[in-house]
């Protein structure tokens, strides 16, 4: 069967291509006008693209999300080359345990790079599989650094099975914001403890999270490890503004 256009597919691709080059995104009215389509039908498409991470919404404007980046990572294409392969080795050398970089993709967390010897998380990082934002250390850091409205929207979208993780996150939120550190005491992978802190561009924009992890005997050292990662990032020894571009 020869290729042929499909109106919904064409509109989805047109939306992605319209917003991609616009740094601050486009409003719903802008998109509807450019597509020559009713705002109601465009809104439905845009909502679906936000939910799956292909678009992000900021101040009622829609920009390109992280999901296209993950597609290119999975396909081993050009975007994968934008990750500075020295970022994690430098942090790993300083803290002496496995380290991962995670980013938000829609309503999920995806690890995009790693170094270390924890098989379960190496597998997740290699395959860029989607994981829950609510219970992981990296996910908590990302949620805590989102605009309140966006954070609330994600928390309200949690399933009933995820509600206990949401409740724990809300209880931990004041300390996460005060220290800039979030923890996962072996809940995602039994026996694996982790600490995460925010990874930002040089202009302060949130990229995702840097997460250090290890076995139970590392638990007491996690606050010190987290603070050391924060020092490395703030001192400019690791420049996230040049390292990862989701």
Backbone as a ProteinNet text record, in pm:
[ID]
protein_1_A
[PRIMARY]
XXXXXXXXXXXXXXXXXXXXXXXXXXXXXXXXXXXXXXXXXXXXXXXXXXXXXXXXXXXXXXXXXXXXXXXXXXXXXXXXXXXXXXXXXXXXXXXXXXXXXXXXXXXXXXXXXXXXXXXXXXXXXXXXXXXXXXXXXXXXXXXXXXXXXXXXXXXXXXXXXXXXXXXXXXXXXXXXXXXXXXXXXXXXXXXXXXXXXXXXXXXXXXXXXXXXXXXXXXXXXXXXXXXXXXXXXXXXXXXXXXXXXX
[TERTIARY]
85.3	0	88.3	73.5	161.4	135.2	235.2	215.4	108.4	31.6	-67.2	-84.6	-129.2	-147.7	-269.5	-258.4	-369.2	-386	-506.7	-525.3	-475.2	-507.4	-464.6	-313.2	-253.1	-106.3	-43.4	-96.1	-42.7	-49.5	-161.9	-176.8	-80	-64.4	30.1	171.1	213	347.9	362.9	257.6	263.4	280.6	209.6	222.7	366.5	422.4	559.6	659	641	734	716.9	596.2	574.4	641.8	627.7	678.4	828.6	885.3	1025.7	1122.5	1110.3	1207.9	1175.5	1060.2	1016.5	1052.9	1149.8	1206.7	1101.3	1010.1	911.5	776.1	771	651	544	432.7	320.3	194.3	105.1	-21.8	-116.4	-223.8	-324.2	-385.1	-410.1	-466	-370.1	-240	-140.7	-144.3	-148	-147.7	-272.9	-388.5	-513.9	-514.2	-462.9	-458.9	-366.2	-249	-153.2	-202.6	-277.1	-329.1	-458.3	-523.4	-653.2	-756.2	-748.6	-836	-902.6	-1017.3	-1083.6	-995.3	-1000.9	-922	-956	-1082.6	-1123.3	-1053.3	-1044.3	-979.9	-829.4	-770.8	-626.9	-593.7	-682.6	-660.6	-653.3	-738.8	-736.1	-602.6	-553.9	-424.5	-311.6	-314.3	-209.1	-207.9	-324.7	-331.3	-268.1	-295.8	-235.8	-85.6	-36.5	108.6	177.6	110.5	166.2	171.8	65.4	58.4	166.6	208.3	308.6	449.4	464.8	598.3	649.5	566.4	611.5	600.1	513.6	504.6	511.4	552.8	542.8	466.9	393.2	317.7	379.2	407.6	457.7	382.8	315.7	243.8	149.3	76.4	-23.3	38.5	166	232.2	293.2	296.2	338.6	471.7	566.8	697	729.6	838.5	878.6	921.3	872.1	905.3	1026.8	1043.7	1162.2	1146.3	1023.7	1004	1075.8	1078.1	1153.6	1301.9	1356.5	1496.1	1515.7	1420.3	1430.9	1422.9	1339.5	1332.4	1466.9	1534.9	1664.3	1769.4	1758.5	1849.6	1829.7	1702.7	1673.9	1719.4	1716.7	1761.2	1909.3	1978.5	2122.3	2156.6	2074.9	2096.7	2163.1	2157.8	2242.7	2228.2	2104.5	2086.6	2166.2	2191.5	2268.7	2409.7	2459.4	2595	2603.9	2487.6	2487.7	2517.1	2519.5	2551.3	2702	2752.5	2894.6	2929.9	3005.3	3038.7	3133.3	3185.4	3271.5	3193.2	3065.2	2985.4	2975.9	2926.8	2909.6	3041.7	3142	3269.5	3330.7	3316.6	3373.3	3299.9	3167.5	3091.1	3117.3	3118.4	3141.6	3277	3376.8	3509.8	3508.2	3431.5	3427.1	3347.2	3234.9	3146.9	3163.6	3225	3258.2	3142.2	3032.4	2920.2	2852.4	2756.3	2687.3	2611.2	2608.2	2543	2460.5	2341	2253.6	2204.2	2165.8	2095.4	1954.5	1854.8	1715.9	1647.1	1554.7	1476.6	1328.5	1245	1100.4	1059.6	980.1	919.7	770.5	695.1	552.6	525.5	458.9	424.8	520.4	637.1	730.7	872.1	955.4	1098.9	1171.5	1271.6	1353.8	1499.8	1577.9	1722.6	1787.4	1872.6	1931.5	2080.9	2144.3	2285.8	2317.9	2425.6	2460.2	2605.3	2658.1	2787.5	2783.2	2830.6	2829	2799.7	2768	2752.9	2628.9	2520	2393.1	2308.4	2299.2	2238.9	2098	2010.4	1871	1860.6	1938.3	1929.7	2011.4	2116.9	2187.3	2092.4	2012.2	1915.9	1816.6	1764.6	1668.4	1731.3	1858.7	1926.2	1957.9	2000.6	2033.2	1910.8	1795.9	1675.4	1583.7	1622.8	1545.1	1397.9	1371.9	1234.2	1172.5	1041.3	970	944.9	967.9	948.9	864.1	810.3	725.5	806.3	748.2	810	796	690.1	647.8	736.6	789.3	861.6	1012	1067.2	1212.2	1274.7	1400.2	1470.4	1476.6	1509.2	1517	1381.8	1277.7	1143.8	1099.2	1131.8	1095.3	1163.9	1290.4	1362.9	1299	1265.7	1203.3	1069.3	986.3	855.7	869.6	962.7	979.1	1024.4	1085.8	1137.4	1048.6	932.9	838.5	754.6	699	600.4	488.4	433.9	335.8	218.1	169	53.6	84.4	202.5	239.6	262	326.4	346	211.8	119.2	-11.9	-84.5	-72.7	-138.4	-85.2	45.3	105.1	65.4	60.4	21.6	-123.7	-209.4	-351.1	-373.4	-279.9	-295.3	-247.5	-192.7	-141.9	-254.9	-223	-320.7	-340.4	-444.8	-469.2	-353.4	-289.4	-174.6	-55	-46.9	65.8	39.2	-83.1	-118.6	-31.2	6.6	97.7	230.3	281.7	405.7	382.7	267.7	233.8	227.6	163.3	152.1	289.7	377.8	513.6	588.4	572.5	639.4	593.7	464	413.1	464.7	478.1	533.2	680.4	752.6	895.9	924.5	824.7	846.2	913.8	873.2	941.1	1091.4	1131.7	1274.7	1346.4	1279.8	1341	1369.8	1273.5	1294	1398	1405	1500.8	1643.9	1664	1799.7	1839.8	1740.6	1771.2	1806.2	1777	1808.6	1682.6	1671.8	1562.3	1621	1549.9	1602.5	1502.4	1555.8	1474.3	1536.8	1477.3	1535.4	1496.5	1537.3	1517.3	1376.9	1292.6	1153.9	1137.6	1215	1200.4	1269.6	1394.9	1470.3	1514.2	1464.5	1499	1649.7	1693.9	1835	1918.4	1856.7	1929.6	1880.1	1973.1	1941.6	2000.2	1927	1971.9	1944	2020.8	2001.4	2010.5	1928	1928	1924.5	1979.6	1973.1	1950.1	1911.5	1871.8	1991.7	1971.1	2066.7	2008.5	2082.1	2030.5	2125.5	2068.9	2150.8	2220.3	2310.7	2383.1	2291	2172.5	2078.8	1979.7	1999.3	1914.4	1796.8	1771.5	1657.5	1680.6	1577.9	1588.3	1600.3	1700.2	1714.9	1655.1	1692.9	1649.2	1714.4	1764.4	1823	1947.2	2043.6	2159.4	2135.2	2147.1	2115.3	2235.1	2275.2	2379.2	2313.2	2361.3	2293.9	2391.4	2346.2	2428.1	2355.4	2424.2	2361.2	2331.1	2267.9	2218.8	2328.4	2451.5	2557.6	2598.1	2543.4	2569.7	2469.5	2365.3	2252.6	2294.8	2379.2	2417.3	2502.3	2564.7	2651.6	2577.5	2451.6	2380.1	2370.2	2340.8	2336.8	2469.7	2580.4	2712.4	2739.6	2701.6	2719.9	2637.1	2512.9	2427.4	2485.3	2534.3	2593.3	2718.7	2795.4	2917.2	2880.5	2776.9	2732.7	2687.2	2613.6	2570.3	2690.1	2793.6	2914.4	2980.9	2990.2	3052.7	2976.6	2844.7	2764.1	2773.2	2768.9	2770.9	2908.4	3013.7	3149.3	3188.9	3103.9	3134.1	3229.2	3264.8	3350.8	3278.1	3144.7	3060.1	2964.2	2960.2	2877.2	2755.4	2641.8	2524	2469.7	2501.1	2453.2	2509	2623.8	2684.7	2677.2	2619	2630.1	2510.7	2390	2271.6	2169.2	2114.2	2009.1	1892.2	1791.8	1678.2	1589.7
-119.7	0	123.8	213.4	330.9	427.4	506.3	605.6	706.2	750.2	854.1	938.8	1060.3	1151.2	1113.1	1142	1124	1256.8	1310.2	1445.8	1461.6	1365	1376.9	1370.9	1276.3	1265.7	1393	1445	1567.7	1684	1693.2	1802.1	1787.2	1664.1	1640.7	1679.8	1634.3	1666.4	1816.8	1880.8	2025.1	2099.7	2056.7	2121.3	2109.4	1989.6	1968.5	2053.8	2058.7	2135.5	2285.5	2329.3	2472.3	2517.5	2436.3	2481	2459.6	2364.2	2327.6	2446	2535.3	2644.3	2767.5	2765.7	2884.1	2866.5	2942.9	2922.2	2926.3	3021.3	3037.2	2974.7	2898.2	2825.7	2910.9	2846.1	2911.5	2890.8	2987.4	2975	2884.6	2841	2760	2837.2	2966.3	3048.2	3055.2	3070.6	3073.4	2943.9	2830.9	2701	2683	2718	2702.9	2788.3	2912.2	3002	2947.3	2900	2850	2722.4	2639.7	2515.5	2537.6	2652.5	2674.8	2576.3	2546.5	2446.3	2504.2	2449.6	2498	2478.2	2575.4	2565.3	2439.3	2398.9	2282.4	2155.2	2136.7	2015.3	2021.1	2140.7	2156.1	2133	2180.4	2164.7	2017.4	1933.9	1790.6	1728.9	1765.9	1713.4	1760.9	1888.7	1945.9	1880.2	1856.5	1790.7	1652.3	1577.7	1445.6	1451.4	1551.8	1566.7	1608.9	1689.9	1726.2	1603.8	1523.8	1406.3	1304.2	1297.5	1199.5	1258.1	1386.5	1445.8	1505.6	1506.3	1565.2	1717.5	1769.2	1913.1	1939.9	2059.7	2108.2	2240.4	2267.7	2392.1	2482.2	2606.7	2707.1	2837.1	2888	3015.7	3016.5	2905.8	2893.5	2895	2861.4	2848.9	2709.5	2654.5	2516.3	2511.7	2439.1	2421.1	2273.6	2244.4	2106.4	2041.9	1919.9	1847.6	1758.2	1665.7	1579.2	1451.3	1409.7	1280	1267	1371.2	1355.9	1327.3	1385.3	1359.7	1212.2	1152.7	1012.7	923.6	960.7	883.4	879.9	993.4	995.4	919.1	922.4	841.4	693.1	649.8	509.3	468.3	563.1	535.1	560.5	604	630.7	732.4	839.8	941.7	1064.9	1175.8	1290.7	1342.7	1347.7	1406.9	1335.6	1205.2	1130.9	1185.7	1247.7	1301.9	1429.6	1488.7	1613	1591.6	1466.7	1439.1	1435	1516.5	1519.3	1392	1304.4	1176.4	1191.4	1312	1335	1378.4	1413.8	1462.5	1358.7	1241.6	1140.6	1084.1	1057.5	1010	1104.6	1237.1	1331.7	1325.3	1318.9	1307.5	1172.4	1066.9	932.1	923	984.4	982	1050.5	1158.2	1233.1	1161.3	1098.3	1041.3	891.3	824.2	684.5	586.7	623.4	530.2	553.6	469.1	480.3	613	671.3	800.9	793.7	856	861.6	1003.6	1034.3	1158.5	1120.5	1182.9	1158.7	1286.8	1277.5	1392.7	1356.8	1459.7	1440.4	1423.4	1321.2	1302.4	1286.2	1392.8	1388.6	1365.6	1255.3	1221.9	1118.2	1102.6	997.9	1051.4	967.6	991.7	897.6	949.5	866.3	895.5	789.8	805.7	809.2	909.6	926.5	898	883.8	846.2	790.2	711.1	647.8	604	582.1	516.9	443.8	321	243	97.2	24.6	-120.9	-174.3	-97.1	-143.7	-194.1	-327.2	-382.8	-334.3	-328.2	-291.1	-150.2	-57.1	81.1	103.8	26.5	33	-5.4	-109.9	-152.6	-41.2	24.1	133.7	247.3	279	389.1	353.6	231.2	190.3	192.6	155.5	142.1	263	362.5	486.8	457.6	359.6	322.9	427	443.2	541.4	483.8	567.2	526.5	631.5	596.1	688.1	806.6	925.3	1044.4	1046.8	985	1012.8	950.5	830.9	762.3	767.2	800	799.5	929.2	921.8	1042.3	1146.1	1102.3	1195.8	1257.1	1175.4	1226.4	1328.7	1305.1	1399.6	1534.5	1530.7	1655.5	1731.1	1660.6	1725.2	1786.3	1708.6	1759.4	1882	1878	1987.4	2115.8	2105.9	2223.7	2272.1	2208.2	2253.4	2368.9	2452	2550.3	2479.8	2544.8	2480.7	2424.1	2501.4	2455.5	2327.4	2319.1	2199.5	2081.5	2106.6	2000.1	1945	2035.3	1992.1	1908.7	1950.3	1876.8	1734.6	1719.1	1586.2	1501.7	1562.7	1487.8	1442.2	1528.4	1493.1	1383.2	1367.2	1265.8	1128	1117.9	989.8	888.4	763.5	656.5	624.7	548.2	510.5	428.6	347.6	268.6	357.1	474.1	564.8	662.5	664.8	763.4	757.3	637.3	636.2	707.5	695.3	765.5	916.5	958.5	1101.3	1154.7	1080.1	1123.3	1136.4	1039.7	1047.5	1167.3	1190.5	1304.9	1436.2	1453.3	1577	1595.4	1486.1	1495.8	1536.6	1493.4	1522.7	1655.7	1711.6	1827.9	1946.2	1986.8	2100.7	2078.4	1957.6	1930.9	1924.2	1867.8	1862.8	2003.6	2094	2231.9	2304.1	2272.8	2339.9	2297	2168.9	2116.4	2100.7	2093.4	2065.3	1920	1831.8	1689.8	1606.5	1495.6	1400.9	1260.7	1173.1	1039.9	931.6	814.8	694.7	582.4	550.3	448.8	307	264.7	126.5	90.3	187.9	155.9	114.2	172.2	137.7	6.1	-4.5	-129.2	-172.3	-284.9	-327.1	-333.4	-272.9	-275.3	-168.1	-83.5	23.8	157.8	237.3	365.9	476.9	589.4	693.9	833.6	929	1071.2	1144.1	1246.9	1321.7	1470.6	1545.5	1691.2	1744.8	1870.8	1927.7	1950.6	1924.8	1955.5	2069	2179.4	2299.8	2346.3	2420.9	2490.2	2608.5	2670.5	2784.5	2902.5	2908.7	3017.3	2983.2	2867.8	2828.7	2741.9	2723.6	2642	2496.1	2431.8	2292.6	2200.4	2112.6	2008.4	1877.9	1842.1	1715	1694.8	1574.5	1542.3	1457.5	1477.5	1389.5	1302.8	1173.2	1078.7	988.1	979.2	886	773.9	651.3	538.7	426.8	341.6	228.9	139.9	39.6	-54.6	9.7	-68	-16.5	45.4	-5.7	49.2	190.7	239.3	376.9	474.9	424.8	507.8	627.2	605.5	714.4	820.8	785.6	879.6	960.9	929.3	994.2	1146.2	1202.5	1349.8	1413.9	1356.1	1410.3	1397	1283.6	1263.1	1364.5	1385.3	1482.2	1622.1	1662.1	1796.2	1809	1701.2	1707.1	1725.6	1658.5	1677.1	1820.9	1875.7	2015.2	2109.3	2082.6	2166.3	2158.8	2038.4	2022.4	2100.1	2093.2	2163.6	2314.5	2362.4	2506.1	2566.3	2485.5	2535.6	2541.9	2485.3	2488.1	2380.4	2285.5	2175.8	2083.1	2083.7	2016.7	2120.9	2144.9	2250.9	2191.2	2180.8	2121.4	2199.3	2328.2	2407.1	2360.2	2291.9	2243.1	2092.1	2024.7	1880.7	1805.1	1847.1	1773	1869.2	1835.3	1918.8	1829.8	1815.9	1730.2	1791.3
0	0	0	-95.3	-102.6	13	50.9	157.3	118.2	216.9	189.4	314.9	294.3	406.3	489	618.5	710.9	784.6	787.4	839.2	982.8	1069.5	1209.2	1220.4	1147.8	1150.8	1096.9	987.1	928.7	1028.2	1100.2	1196.1	1313.5	1361.3	1471.5	1428.7	1311.5	1264.3	1240.4	1189.3	1166.1	1297.6	1402.4	1533.8	1584.5	1576.8	1625.1	1546.3	1417	1333.9	1352.8	1385.9	1412.1	1540.9	1646.1	1776.4	1791.4	1717.8	1738.2	1729.3	1630.3	1620.4	1704.9	1776	1850.4	1996.8	2044.1	2177.6	2287.6	2282.2	2388.6	2353.7	2246.2	2212.2	2147.2	2112.4	2046.6	2129.9	2125.4	2196.2	2116.7	2181.9	2114	1997.8	2017.7	1910.5	1791.8	1819.5	1711.9	1631.4	1702.7	1635.1	1550.3	1608.6	1534.1	1408.5	1421.4	1305.7	1196.8	1235.8	1136.9	1070.8	1147	1090.9	1012.8	1037	976.4	1027.7	1159.7	1220	1344	1386	1507.7	1630.8	1722.1	1843.9	1923.1	1922.2	2000.8	1953.8	1821.9	1770.7	1789.4	1774.1	1796.1	1943.7	2032.4	2176.3	2213.8	2155.3	2184.1	2142.8	2025.9	1980.6	2071.2	2105.3	2189.2	2327.7	2385.3	2515.8	2511.4	2403.8	2389.6	2375.2	2303.1	2284.4	2413.7	2496	2627.1	2717.3	2718.7	2805.4	2773.9	2647.1	2607.1	2598.2	2631.7	2637.6	2508.9	2404.6	2278.4	2279.4	2364.5	2387.3	2537.3	2574.2	2711.5	2708.7	2817.4	2826.7	2930.8	2895.8	2988.4	2961.5	3062.9	3050.2	2930.3	2913	2805.8	2666	2659.1	2529.2	2522.3	2401.4	2383.3	2308.2	2366.7	2304.5	2290.7	2223.2	2199.8	2331.1	2357	2478.1	2460.9	2555.8	2558.6	2477.5	2449.2	2384	2248.9	2163.6	2038.5	2062.2	2170.2	2206.9	2240	2313	2349.4	2226.1	2129.3	2005.7	1934.7	1929.9	1862.7	1942.1	2077.1	2157.7	2127.2	2125.2	2098.6	1959	1864.6	1729	1709.1	1818.6	1814.1	1707	1700	1598.2	1657.7	1586.6	1616.5	1758.7	1813.7	1945.9	2053	2034.1	2132.7	2144.2	2038.9	2041.2	2123.1	2158.9	2235.8	2382.9	2429.6	2568.9	2585.2	2674.7	2705.7	2780.9	2720.3	2782.1	2901.3	2921.6	3038.1	3160.1	3144	3256.3	3367.4	3335.5	3438.7	3489.8	3405.9	3460.8	3563.7	3541.7	3637.9	3771.1	3766.2	3891	3955.8	3876	3926	3998.8	3942	4003.6	4140.1	4151.9	4277.5	4385.8	4350.2	4452.8	4469.2	4371.9	4387.7	4382.7	4316.5	4301.8	4167.6	4135	4007.3	3998.4	3877.6	3856.1	3727.3	3731.6	3615.2	3593.7	3469.9	3437.7	3395.1	3458.6	3423.4	3381.3	3289.1	3244.5	3244.9	3247.7	3239.9	3094.4	3067.5	2935.5	2958.3	2935.7	2962.4	3109.5	3140.5	3277.8	3335.1	3274.6	3313.6	3333.2	3394.3	3407.4	3313.2	3241.1	3153.4	3183.8	3207.3	3223.6	3086.3	3063.6	2931	2926.9	3043.5	3045	3182.8	3193.1	3319.5	3319.4	3439.4	3456.4	3589.4	3591.5	3715	3687.3	3794.3	3781.3	3852	3847.8	3902.4	3785.5	3765.2	3643	3613	3714.3	3687.7	3632.4	3689.3	3644.3	3517.9	3498.9	3371.3	3258.1	3281.7	3180.1	3149.1	3254.8	3234.8	3156.8	3185.7	3117.3	2972.3	2949.7	2812.1	2722.5	2778.6	2697.7	2706	2788.2	2798.8	2826.7	2912.4	2944.9	3037.8	3026.9	3108.9	3247.6	3350.7	3488.3	3558.8	3673.8	3748.8	3802.1	3791.1	3850.5	4002	4053.2	4190.2	4298.2	4273.7	4379.6	4369.4	4253.9	4234.7	4285.2	4324.3	4368.8	4257.2	4135.9	4022.9	3992.2	3995.1	3968.3	4070.2	4197.8	4303.3	4281.2	4242.2	4216.4	4100.6	3994.2	3879.1	3918.6	3987.5	4030	4118.5	4213.6	4309.4	4243.4	4125.8	4057.3	3943.4	3924.4	3823.6	3877.2	3788.5	3833.8	3908.5	4011.7	4099	4020	3925	3847.4	3771.6	3714.2	3639	3732.5	3847.9	3945.2	3992.6	4026.3	4073.9	3968.3	3842.5	3734.6	3724.7	3737.5	3731.2	3851.6	3969.3	4088.6	4080.4	4025.9	4013.4	3910.3	3817.9	3713.8	3758.6	3879	3928	3940.8	3914.9	3929.7	4078	4107.8	4247.3	4303.2	4219.3	4264.5	4298.1	4233.1	4258.1	4372.1	4424.8	4525.9	4651.5	4701.4	4816.6	4789.9	4666	4630.8	4627.9	4577	4575.5	4718.4	4807.9	4947.2	5012.5	4985.1	5041.5	4985.2	4854	4793.1	4855.7	4874.6	4933.7	5076.4	5150.5	5286	5283.8	5180.1	5169.2	5100.2	5031.7	4946.1	5016.3	5138.2	5201.7	5217.4	5257.8	5274.9	5140.7	5039.1	4905.6	4856	4874.3	4828.5	4912.5	5042.1	5130	5102.7	5073.9	5056.6	4910.9	4819.5	4680	4655.7	4753.6	4742.7	4765.3	4692.4	4712.3	4720.3	4791.4	4819.4	4779.5	4750.4	4730	4812.1	4927.4	5016.4	4977.1	4859.4	4819.1	4778	4743.7	4709.6	4563.3	4472.1	4330.6	4298.4	4339.7	4323.9	4463.3	4514.8	4650.8	4672.7	4783.5	4817.7	4751.8	4667.5	4599.9	4654.6	4708.4	4770.1	4683.4	4672.9	4581.1	4633.8	4581.6	4608	4475	4457.2	4331.2	4358.9	4264.6	4270.2	4129.6	4120.7	3992.6	3900.4	3773.3	3667.1	3585	3576.3	3509.6	3400.1	3308.5	3210.3	3277.9	3205.8	3262.3	3291.1	3224.5	3251.8	3363.4	3428.6	3539.4	3500.9	3372.5	3329.9	3366.5	3421.8	3462.7	3341.8	3345	3244.3	3294.9	3416.9	3473.8	3608.6	3632.6	3762.4	3744.8	3834.6	3847.1	3970.1	3953.5	4061	4087.8	4214.3	4256.9	4336.1	4319.1	4383.4	4415.9	4509	4549	4647.7	4702.5	4795.6	4930.3	5018.2	5146.2	5231.7	5221.8	5306.9	5266.5	5153.8	5110.4	5170.5	5234	5275.8	5360.8	5459.9	5549.2	5480.6	5369.4	5297.9	5193	5168.3	5058.1	5070.7	5189.8	5197.9	5158.8	5204.8	5170.7	5020.9	4962.4	4818.8	4739.7	4781.9	4713.6	4719.2	4836.3	4848.4	4763.2	4751	4668.2	4520.7	4475.9	4337.3	4316.6	4411.7	4401.9	4392.6	4471.4	4466.9	4330.8	4275.3	4144	4037.5	4041.9	3943.4	3961.4	4086.1	4110.5	4087.8	4107.3	4086.6	3940.6	3856.6	3714	3669.5	3762.1	3719.9	3623.9	3633.9	3537.2	3485.4	3355.5	3298.1	3231.3	3303	3242	3124	3116.5	3004.4	2872.5	2876.8	2753.9	2742.1	2843.5	2848.7	2794.7	2831.6	2791.9	2734.4	2619.6	2562.1	2525.8	2616.3	2585.9	2478.3
[MASK]
++++++++++++++++++++++++++++++++++++++++++++++++++++++++++++++++++++++++++++++++++++++++++++++++++++++++++++++++++++++++++++++++++++++++++++++++++++++++++++++++++++++++++++++++++++++++++++++++++++++++++++++++++++++++++++++++++++++++++++++++++++++

